[in-house]
XYZ file of C-alpha atoms in Angstrom:
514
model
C 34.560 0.128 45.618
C 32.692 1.137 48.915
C 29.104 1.453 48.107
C 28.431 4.785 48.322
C 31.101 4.914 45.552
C 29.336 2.400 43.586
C 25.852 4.622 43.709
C 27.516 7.561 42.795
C 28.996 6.579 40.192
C 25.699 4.902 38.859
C 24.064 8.019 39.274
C 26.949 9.909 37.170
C 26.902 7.525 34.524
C 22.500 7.538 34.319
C 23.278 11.434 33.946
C 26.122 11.255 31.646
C 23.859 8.755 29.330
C 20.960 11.397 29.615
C 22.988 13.903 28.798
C 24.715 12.247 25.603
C 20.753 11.259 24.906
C 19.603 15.091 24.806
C 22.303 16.167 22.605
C 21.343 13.875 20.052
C 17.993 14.033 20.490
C 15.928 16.882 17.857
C 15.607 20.578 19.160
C 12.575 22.294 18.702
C 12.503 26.119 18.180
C 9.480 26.397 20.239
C 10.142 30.786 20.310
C 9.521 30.752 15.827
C 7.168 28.373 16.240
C 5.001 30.431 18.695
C 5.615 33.544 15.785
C 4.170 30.925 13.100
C 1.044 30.397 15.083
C 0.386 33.421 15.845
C 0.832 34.947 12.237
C -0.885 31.980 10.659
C -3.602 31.435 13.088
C -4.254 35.239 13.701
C -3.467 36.622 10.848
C -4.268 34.180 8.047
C -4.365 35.132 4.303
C -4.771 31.398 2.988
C -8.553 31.642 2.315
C -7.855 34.780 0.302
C -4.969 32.803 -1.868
C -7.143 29.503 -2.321
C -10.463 32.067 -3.070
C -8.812 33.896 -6.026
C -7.196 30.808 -7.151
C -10.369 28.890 -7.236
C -13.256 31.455 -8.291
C -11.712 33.652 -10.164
C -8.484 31.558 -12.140
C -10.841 28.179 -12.048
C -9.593 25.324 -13.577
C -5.891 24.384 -14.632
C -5.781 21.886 -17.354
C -2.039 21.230 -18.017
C -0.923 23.134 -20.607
C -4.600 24.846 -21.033
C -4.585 28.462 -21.622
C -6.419 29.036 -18.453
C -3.306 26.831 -16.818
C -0.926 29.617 -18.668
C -3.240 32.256 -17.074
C -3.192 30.947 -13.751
C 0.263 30.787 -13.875
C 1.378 33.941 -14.884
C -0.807 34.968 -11.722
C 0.968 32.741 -9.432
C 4.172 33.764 -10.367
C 3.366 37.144 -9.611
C 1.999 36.415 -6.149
C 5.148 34.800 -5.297
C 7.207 37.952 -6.196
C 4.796 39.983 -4.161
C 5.293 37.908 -1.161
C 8.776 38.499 -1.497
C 9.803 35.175 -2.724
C 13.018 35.364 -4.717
C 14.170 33.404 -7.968
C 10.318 33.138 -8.886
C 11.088 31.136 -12.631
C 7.963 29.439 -14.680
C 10.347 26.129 -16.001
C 9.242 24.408 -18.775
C 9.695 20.689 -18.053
C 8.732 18.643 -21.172
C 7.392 19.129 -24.560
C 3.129 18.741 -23.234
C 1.064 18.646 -26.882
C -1.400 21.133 -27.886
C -3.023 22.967 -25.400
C -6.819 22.290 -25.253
C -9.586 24.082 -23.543
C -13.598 23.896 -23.547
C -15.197 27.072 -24.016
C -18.973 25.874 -24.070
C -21.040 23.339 -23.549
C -24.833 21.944 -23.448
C -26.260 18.682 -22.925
C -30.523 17.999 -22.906
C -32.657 15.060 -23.063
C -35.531 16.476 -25.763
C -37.429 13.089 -25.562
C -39.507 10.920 -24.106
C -39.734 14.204 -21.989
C -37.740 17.207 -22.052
C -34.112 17.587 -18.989
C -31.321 19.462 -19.210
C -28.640 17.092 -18.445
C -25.177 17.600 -16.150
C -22.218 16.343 -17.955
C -18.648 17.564 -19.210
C -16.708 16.758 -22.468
C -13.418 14.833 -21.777
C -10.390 16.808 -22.601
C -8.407 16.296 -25.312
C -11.448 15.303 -27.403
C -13.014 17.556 -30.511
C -16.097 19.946 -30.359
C -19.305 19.208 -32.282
C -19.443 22.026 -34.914
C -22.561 23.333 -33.578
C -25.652 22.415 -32.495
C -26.677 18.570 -32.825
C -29.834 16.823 -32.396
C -29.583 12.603 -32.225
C -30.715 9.686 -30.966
C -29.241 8.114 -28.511
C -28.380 4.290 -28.345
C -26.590 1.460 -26.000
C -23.969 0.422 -27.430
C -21.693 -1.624 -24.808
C -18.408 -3.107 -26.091
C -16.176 -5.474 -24.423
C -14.448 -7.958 -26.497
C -14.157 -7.756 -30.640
C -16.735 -10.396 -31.007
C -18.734 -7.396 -29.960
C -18.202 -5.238 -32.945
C -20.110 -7.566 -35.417
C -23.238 -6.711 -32.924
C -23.341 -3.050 -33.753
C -21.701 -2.677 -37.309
C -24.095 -0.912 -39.432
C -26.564 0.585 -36.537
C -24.705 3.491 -34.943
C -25.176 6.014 -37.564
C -26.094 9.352 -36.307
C -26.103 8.708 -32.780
C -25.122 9.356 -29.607
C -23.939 6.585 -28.158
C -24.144 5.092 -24.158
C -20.734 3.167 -23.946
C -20.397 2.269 -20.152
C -22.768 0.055 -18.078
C -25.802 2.146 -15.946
C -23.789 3.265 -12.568
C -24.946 1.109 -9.512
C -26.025 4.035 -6.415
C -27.334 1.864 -3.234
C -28.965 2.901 -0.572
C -26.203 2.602 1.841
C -24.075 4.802 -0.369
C -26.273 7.820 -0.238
C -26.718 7.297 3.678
C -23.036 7.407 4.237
C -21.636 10.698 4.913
C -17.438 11.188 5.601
C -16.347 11.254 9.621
C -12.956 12.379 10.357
C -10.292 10.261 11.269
C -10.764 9.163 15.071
C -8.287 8.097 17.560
C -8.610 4.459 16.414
C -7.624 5.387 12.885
C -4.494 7.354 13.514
C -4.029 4.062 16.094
C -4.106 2.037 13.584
C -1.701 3.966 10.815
C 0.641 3.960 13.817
C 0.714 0.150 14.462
C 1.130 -0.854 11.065
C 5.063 -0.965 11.277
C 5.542 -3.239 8.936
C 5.346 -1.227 4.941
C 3.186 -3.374 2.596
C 4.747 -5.907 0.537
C 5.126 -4.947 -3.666
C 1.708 -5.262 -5.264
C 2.233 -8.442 -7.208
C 2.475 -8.153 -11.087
C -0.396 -7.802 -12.890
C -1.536 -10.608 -15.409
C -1.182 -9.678 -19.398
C -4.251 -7.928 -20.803
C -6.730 -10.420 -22.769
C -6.225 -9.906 -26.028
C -9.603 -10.013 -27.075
C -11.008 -7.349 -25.174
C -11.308 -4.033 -26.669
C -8.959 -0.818 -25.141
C -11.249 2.455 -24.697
C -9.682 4.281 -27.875
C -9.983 1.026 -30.075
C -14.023 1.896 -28.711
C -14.046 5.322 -29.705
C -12.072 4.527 -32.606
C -14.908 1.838 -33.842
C -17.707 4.185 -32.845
C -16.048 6.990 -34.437
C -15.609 3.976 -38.308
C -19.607 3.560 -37.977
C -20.621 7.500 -38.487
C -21.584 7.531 -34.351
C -21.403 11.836 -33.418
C -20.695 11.745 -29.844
C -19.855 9.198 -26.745
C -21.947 9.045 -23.942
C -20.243 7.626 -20.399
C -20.561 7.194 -17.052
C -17.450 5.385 -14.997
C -18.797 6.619 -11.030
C -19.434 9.161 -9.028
C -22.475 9.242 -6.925
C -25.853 11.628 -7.566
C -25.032 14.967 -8.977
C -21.459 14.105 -9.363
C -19.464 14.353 -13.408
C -16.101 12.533 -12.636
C -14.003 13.544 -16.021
C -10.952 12.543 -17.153
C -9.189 12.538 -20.624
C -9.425 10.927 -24.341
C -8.436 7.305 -23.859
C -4.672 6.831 -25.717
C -3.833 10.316 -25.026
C -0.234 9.848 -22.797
C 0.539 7.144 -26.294
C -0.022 9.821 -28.853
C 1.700 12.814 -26.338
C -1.987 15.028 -26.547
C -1.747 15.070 -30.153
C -4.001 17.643 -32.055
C -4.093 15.370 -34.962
C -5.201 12.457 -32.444
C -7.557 15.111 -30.522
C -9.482 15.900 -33.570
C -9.944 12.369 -35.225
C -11.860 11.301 -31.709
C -15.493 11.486 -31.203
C -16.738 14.176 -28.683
C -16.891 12.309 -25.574
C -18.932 13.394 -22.285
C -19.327 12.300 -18.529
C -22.780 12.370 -17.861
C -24.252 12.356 -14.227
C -24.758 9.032 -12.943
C -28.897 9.879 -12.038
C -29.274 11.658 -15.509
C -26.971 8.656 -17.490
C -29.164 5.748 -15.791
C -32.530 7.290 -16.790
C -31.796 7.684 -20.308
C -30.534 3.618 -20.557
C -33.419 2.779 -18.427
C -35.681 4.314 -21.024
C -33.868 2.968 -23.888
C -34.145 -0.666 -21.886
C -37.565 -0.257 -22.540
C -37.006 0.159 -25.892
C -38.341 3.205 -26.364
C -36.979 6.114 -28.006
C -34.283 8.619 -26.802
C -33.523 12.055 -27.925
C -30.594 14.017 -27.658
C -29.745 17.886 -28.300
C -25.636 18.257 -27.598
C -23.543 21.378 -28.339
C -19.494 21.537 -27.448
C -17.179 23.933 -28.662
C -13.512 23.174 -28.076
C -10.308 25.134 -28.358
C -7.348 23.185 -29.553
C -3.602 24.517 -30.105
C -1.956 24.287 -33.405
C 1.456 23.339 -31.946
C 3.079 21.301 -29.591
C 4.429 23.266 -26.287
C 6.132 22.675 -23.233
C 4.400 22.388 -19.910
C 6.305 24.063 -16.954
C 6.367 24.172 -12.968
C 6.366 27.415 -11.265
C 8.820 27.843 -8.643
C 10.152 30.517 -6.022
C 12.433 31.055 -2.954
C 13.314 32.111 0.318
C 17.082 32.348 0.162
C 19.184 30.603 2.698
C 22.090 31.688 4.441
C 25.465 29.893 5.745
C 23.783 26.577 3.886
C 21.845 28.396 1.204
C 23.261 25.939 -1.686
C 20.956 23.442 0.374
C 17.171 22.929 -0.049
C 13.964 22.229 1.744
C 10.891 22.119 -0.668
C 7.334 22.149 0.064
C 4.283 22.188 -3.032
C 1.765 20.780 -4.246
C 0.099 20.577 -8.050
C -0.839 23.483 -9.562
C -2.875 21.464 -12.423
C -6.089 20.315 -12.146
C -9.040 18.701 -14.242
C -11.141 20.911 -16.208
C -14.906 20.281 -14.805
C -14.507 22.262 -11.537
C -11.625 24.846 -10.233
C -10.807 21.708 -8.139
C -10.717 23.627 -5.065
C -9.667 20.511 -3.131
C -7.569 19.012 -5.358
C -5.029 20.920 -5.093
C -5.903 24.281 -4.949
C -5.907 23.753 -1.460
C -2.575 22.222 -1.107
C -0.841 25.082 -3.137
C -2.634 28.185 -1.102
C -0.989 25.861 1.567
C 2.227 26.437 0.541
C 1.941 29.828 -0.420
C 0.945 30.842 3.066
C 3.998 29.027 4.885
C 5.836 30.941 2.958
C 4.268 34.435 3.727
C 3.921 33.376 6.990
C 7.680 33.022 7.417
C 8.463 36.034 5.419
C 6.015 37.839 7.476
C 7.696 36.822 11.018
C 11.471 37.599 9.413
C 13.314 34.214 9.813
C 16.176 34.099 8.001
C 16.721 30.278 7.450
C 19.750 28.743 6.765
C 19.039 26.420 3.879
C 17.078 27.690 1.001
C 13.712 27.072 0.715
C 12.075 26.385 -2.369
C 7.893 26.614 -2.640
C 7.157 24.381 -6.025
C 4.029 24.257 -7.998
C 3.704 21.679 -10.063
C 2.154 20.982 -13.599
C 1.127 17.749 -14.947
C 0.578 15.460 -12.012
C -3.217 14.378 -12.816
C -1.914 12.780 -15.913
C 0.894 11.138 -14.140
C 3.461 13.256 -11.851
C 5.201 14.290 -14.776
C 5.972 18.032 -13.167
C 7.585 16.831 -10.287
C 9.329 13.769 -12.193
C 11.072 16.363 -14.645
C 12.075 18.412 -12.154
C 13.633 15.764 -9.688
C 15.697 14.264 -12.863
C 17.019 17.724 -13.938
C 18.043 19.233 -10.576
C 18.964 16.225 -8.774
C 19.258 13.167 -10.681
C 19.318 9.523 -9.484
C 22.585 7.815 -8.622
C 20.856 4.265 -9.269
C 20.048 5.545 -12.712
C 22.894 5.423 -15.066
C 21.299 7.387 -17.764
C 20.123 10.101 -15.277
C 22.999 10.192 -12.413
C 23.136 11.736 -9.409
C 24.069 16.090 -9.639
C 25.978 17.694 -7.515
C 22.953 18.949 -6.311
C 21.408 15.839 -4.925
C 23.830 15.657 -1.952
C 22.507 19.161 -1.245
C 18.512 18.698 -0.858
C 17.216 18.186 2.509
C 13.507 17.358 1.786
C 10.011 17.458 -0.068
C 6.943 18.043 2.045
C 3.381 17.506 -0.082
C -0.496 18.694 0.055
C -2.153 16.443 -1.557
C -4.590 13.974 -0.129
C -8.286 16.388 -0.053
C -8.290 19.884 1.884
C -8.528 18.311 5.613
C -6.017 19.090 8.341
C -2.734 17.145 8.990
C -3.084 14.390 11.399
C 0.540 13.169 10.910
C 2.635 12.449 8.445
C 3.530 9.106 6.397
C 7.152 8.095 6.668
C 7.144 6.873 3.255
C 9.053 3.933 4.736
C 11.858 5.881 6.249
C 12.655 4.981 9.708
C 15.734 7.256 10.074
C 13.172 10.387 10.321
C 10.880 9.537 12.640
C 12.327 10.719 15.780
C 12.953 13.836 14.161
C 9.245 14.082 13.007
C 7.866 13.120 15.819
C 9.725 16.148 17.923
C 8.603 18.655 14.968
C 4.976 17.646 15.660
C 5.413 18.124 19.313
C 3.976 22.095 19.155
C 0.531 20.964 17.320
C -0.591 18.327 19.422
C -3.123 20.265 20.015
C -4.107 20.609 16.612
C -4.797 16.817 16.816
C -1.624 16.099 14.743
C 0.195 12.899 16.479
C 0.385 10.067 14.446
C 3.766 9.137 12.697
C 3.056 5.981 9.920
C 5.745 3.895 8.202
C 3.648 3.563 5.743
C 4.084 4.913 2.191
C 1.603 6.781 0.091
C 1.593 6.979 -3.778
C -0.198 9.053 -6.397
C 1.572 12.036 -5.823
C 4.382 14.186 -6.155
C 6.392 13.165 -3.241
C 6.922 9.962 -4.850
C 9.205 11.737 -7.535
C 11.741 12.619 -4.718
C 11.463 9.149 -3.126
C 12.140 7.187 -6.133
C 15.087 8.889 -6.884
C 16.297 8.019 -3.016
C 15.609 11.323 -1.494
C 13.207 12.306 1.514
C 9.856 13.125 0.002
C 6.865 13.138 2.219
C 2.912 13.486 2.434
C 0.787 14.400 5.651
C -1.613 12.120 6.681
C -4.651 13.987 6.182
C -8.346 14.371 7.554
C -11.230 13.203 5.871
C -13.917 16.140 5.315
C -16.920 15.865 4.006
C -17.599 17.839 0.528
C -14.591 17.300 -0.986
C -14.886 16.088 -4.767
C -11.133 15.480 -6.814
C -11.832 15.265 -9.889
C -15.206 16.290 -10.409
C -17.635 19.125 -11.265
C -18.221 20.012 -7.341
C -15.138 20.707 -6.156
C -15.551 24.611 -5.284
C -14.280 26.532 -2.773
C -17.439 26.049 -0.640
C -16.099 22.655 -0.303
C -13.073 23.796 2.131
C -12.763 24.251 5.587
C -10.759 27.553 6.800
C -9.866 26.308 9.688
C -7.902 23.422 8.701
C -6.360 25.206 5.934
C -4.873 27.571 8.383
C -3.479 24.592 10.821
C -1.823 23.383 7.733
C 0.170 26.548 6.768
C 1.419 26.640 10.249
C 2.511 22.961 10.333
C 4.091 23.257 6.871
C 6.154 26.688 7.831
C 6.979 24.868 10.900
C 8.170 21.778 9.077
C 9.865 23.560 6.419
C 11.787 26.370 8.709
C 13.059 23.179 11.131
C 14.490 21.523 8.115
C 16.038 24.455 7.193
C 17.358 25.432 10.631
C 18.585 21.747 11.411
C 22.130 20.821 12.246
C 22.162 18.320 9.975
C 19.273 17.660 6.731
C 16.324 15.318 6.869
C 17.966 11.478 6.850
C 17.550 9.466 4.465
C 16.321 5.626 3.874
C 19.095 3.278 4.271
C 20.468 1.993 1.001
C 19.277 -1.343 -0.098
């Protein structure tokens, strides 16, 4: 071959490789994506859906009545946004329902404070109005007990160590991730090996319930605790033993009242009674238990596909919450999200090819149960021979999740599958400028995308900003707390992410099989 031949026939092969490259390579529908901006960005309605959510439905204890309330309302905002096949599913049988209705906590001596706390759920009122002393009465192993039989009588009693609050704590405030930390999340390409099994428990230590359980055996009327937080901050959780006994009623009422008590207000009082002087206590709770077991349930709606409507794309986030705040961040945030990708692509009129499903979860603060329920039902696992795959399962596409604080995306984490992150990395092309560029290998836990990933399909979690003023699981977690701005950028990324998937050729990949 002369060489002129020879270059020419380079050059046609270099353009016949390109060529083969581009065809494979993800499309972008930069023309919707320029509608989602524009109606998310200029015409917003997210801070309107997180604001009702959060001041006026407040908190969402699964299977509360104020959960049921919120709910109801939620379903009916999806069927005014025109979502279709709006269904509250029950999921699993959830115990009584339990909510607090009042409560008051005060110091009355050495000198008189009202005191910042919240009863734990799942745990009985007081029956009015009680005035006690209050006493130390830390337990750790069952040698312990013999220490404090006989004394407890009457009192309220300080279980939990004094809360440590350094300097250095209070001087740190929250940055947002810099370049060097998306850097980083990028360059870690290898996932984390298997946290290694954890060693038996000692079985001479005492479990939390066995605590309450004593206190409750010597005539004690109320636990006192404090397990972190910082100044000004009530981090509340539930009776210890309640996932064991299913939220019993009968379980509920034979514990003590227990309360999270500010860390500032919880270390004076054992400071005082370090001193051995004399503490005071005035506490009042009143709450509302159910008298039967009921089901929890998800609430879900839909924007019907077309030639692939029997396949899926989710998006969601937990619709439950803890009870000491209306836990604006966490995840009221993450479900206005949601709700505004999907007005905002019922607003611009896209009429996507696979179905897409917004999901609002219940029961994911006491373990990811909504989203667990839901993935066995619909789709099944075809490593699980009690629970095999449905005919549905070769049908879903993916999960995308809010759930990581009320910051913007920055990314997203793989969750360990390679396959997707060329097709990722083209979907995040438009909001560059949004600061969103960093695709991780990494996988993230502790939320409902892990549901869908266990079960071997794509489930994934933006990487998300750190803001300050964000408080999970606390009593400061308000809507003041939230940043417009960012929850705007993340309705546009999500209906962006979402209306891709259910526009694409082909659905999300999936990990390869090990």
């Amino acid at each position: 071959m002369k060489p002129f031949a020879r270059a020419l026939a380079a050059v046609a092969l270099v353009i016949a490789v390109s060529a083969s490259a581009s065809d494979q390579a993800p499309t972008v529908d930069w023309d919707t994506v320029a509608k989602i901006r524009e109606e998310g960005l200029q015409r917003s309605q997210v801070m309107d859906i997180v604001g009702y959510i959060v001041d006026v439905l407040g908190a969402r204890l699964t299977n509360s009545e104020d959960m049921k309330r919120a709910q109801a309302w939620v379903r009916g905002k999806m069927e005014r946004l025109g979502l279709e096949n709006v269904v509250i599913e029950p999921f699993m049988d959830y115990g009584v329902s339990w909510d607090n209705e009042y409560f008051s906590l005060h110091m009355l001596g050495p000198d008189y404070q009202p005191m910042t706390g919240f009863p734990q759920t799942h745990t009985p009122g007081t029956g009015g109005k009680i005035a006690c002393p209050a006493l130390i009465a830390e337990l750790q192993t069952k040698a312990d007990l013999a220490t404090f039989k006989g004394k407890l009588k009457g009192a309220a009693v300080l279980a939990t160590p004094p809360l440590a609050i350094s300097q250095a704590s209070l001087a740190q405030g929250v940055a947002r991730m810099t370049d060097e930390d998306l850097k980083k999340l990028q360059e870690n390409v290898i996932p984390p090996a298997p946290r290694p099994t954890p060693p038996p428990p000692n079985p001479d230590l005492l479990k939390p319930e066995e605590k309450i359980a004593f206190f409750k055996a010597e005539g004690a009327v109320a636990v006192l605790q404090c397990e972190g937080g910082r100044p000004g901050v009530v981090i509340g959780f539930a009776r210890p033993g309640t996932k064991d006994d299913k939220w019993s009623r009968e379980q509920s009422l034979a514990s003590l009242p227990i309360v999270a008590v500010t860390p500032e207000h919880y270390n004076r009082m054992h400071r005082i009674l370090k001193r051995g002087l004399a503490v005071r206590m005035e506490i009042e709770i009143r709450n509302r238990l159910g008298d039967k077991v009921e089901k929890a349930a998800n609430v879900l709606g839909e924007i019907t596909g077309t030639d692939l409507k029997d396949e899926v794309v989710m998006v969601g986030a937990h619709f439950d919450s803890w009870h000491a705040s209306p836990n604006a961040s966490d995840d009221a945030a993450g479900c206005a999200v949601a709700l505004e990708a999907a007005r905002i692509l019922k607003a611009i009129g896209v009429r996507p090819r696979r179905t897409i499903r917004v999901a609002l979860w219940g029961g994911e603060e006491q373990g990811i149960y909504g989203s667990e329920e839901y993935v066995r039902k619909h789709f099944g696992n075809p490593k699980d021979s009690k629970n095999p795959a449905t005919p549905d399962y070769e049908k879903f596409s993916a999960y995308f999740n809010q759930d990581y604080g009320a910051g913007q995306f920055r990314g997203i984490y793989l969750q360990g599958n390679e396959r997707a992150r060329l097709l990722f990395t083209a979907w995040m092309e438009p909001f560059r400028d949004f600061g969103m560029t960093a695709v991780s290998i990494q996988s993230v836990g502790s939320t409902d995308h892990v549901a869908f990933d266990a079960a071997g399909l794509p489930g994934f979690q933006f990487i998300q900003d750190r803001i300050a003023g964000t408080a999970g699981h606390t009593n400061l977690d308000f809507l003041d707390t939230l940043s417009a701005e960012d929850l705007m950028k993340n309705a546009v990324v999500e209906a962006a992410f979402v209306y891709q998937a259910a526009m694409a050729d082909e659905r999300v990949p999936r990990k390869l099989s090990k």
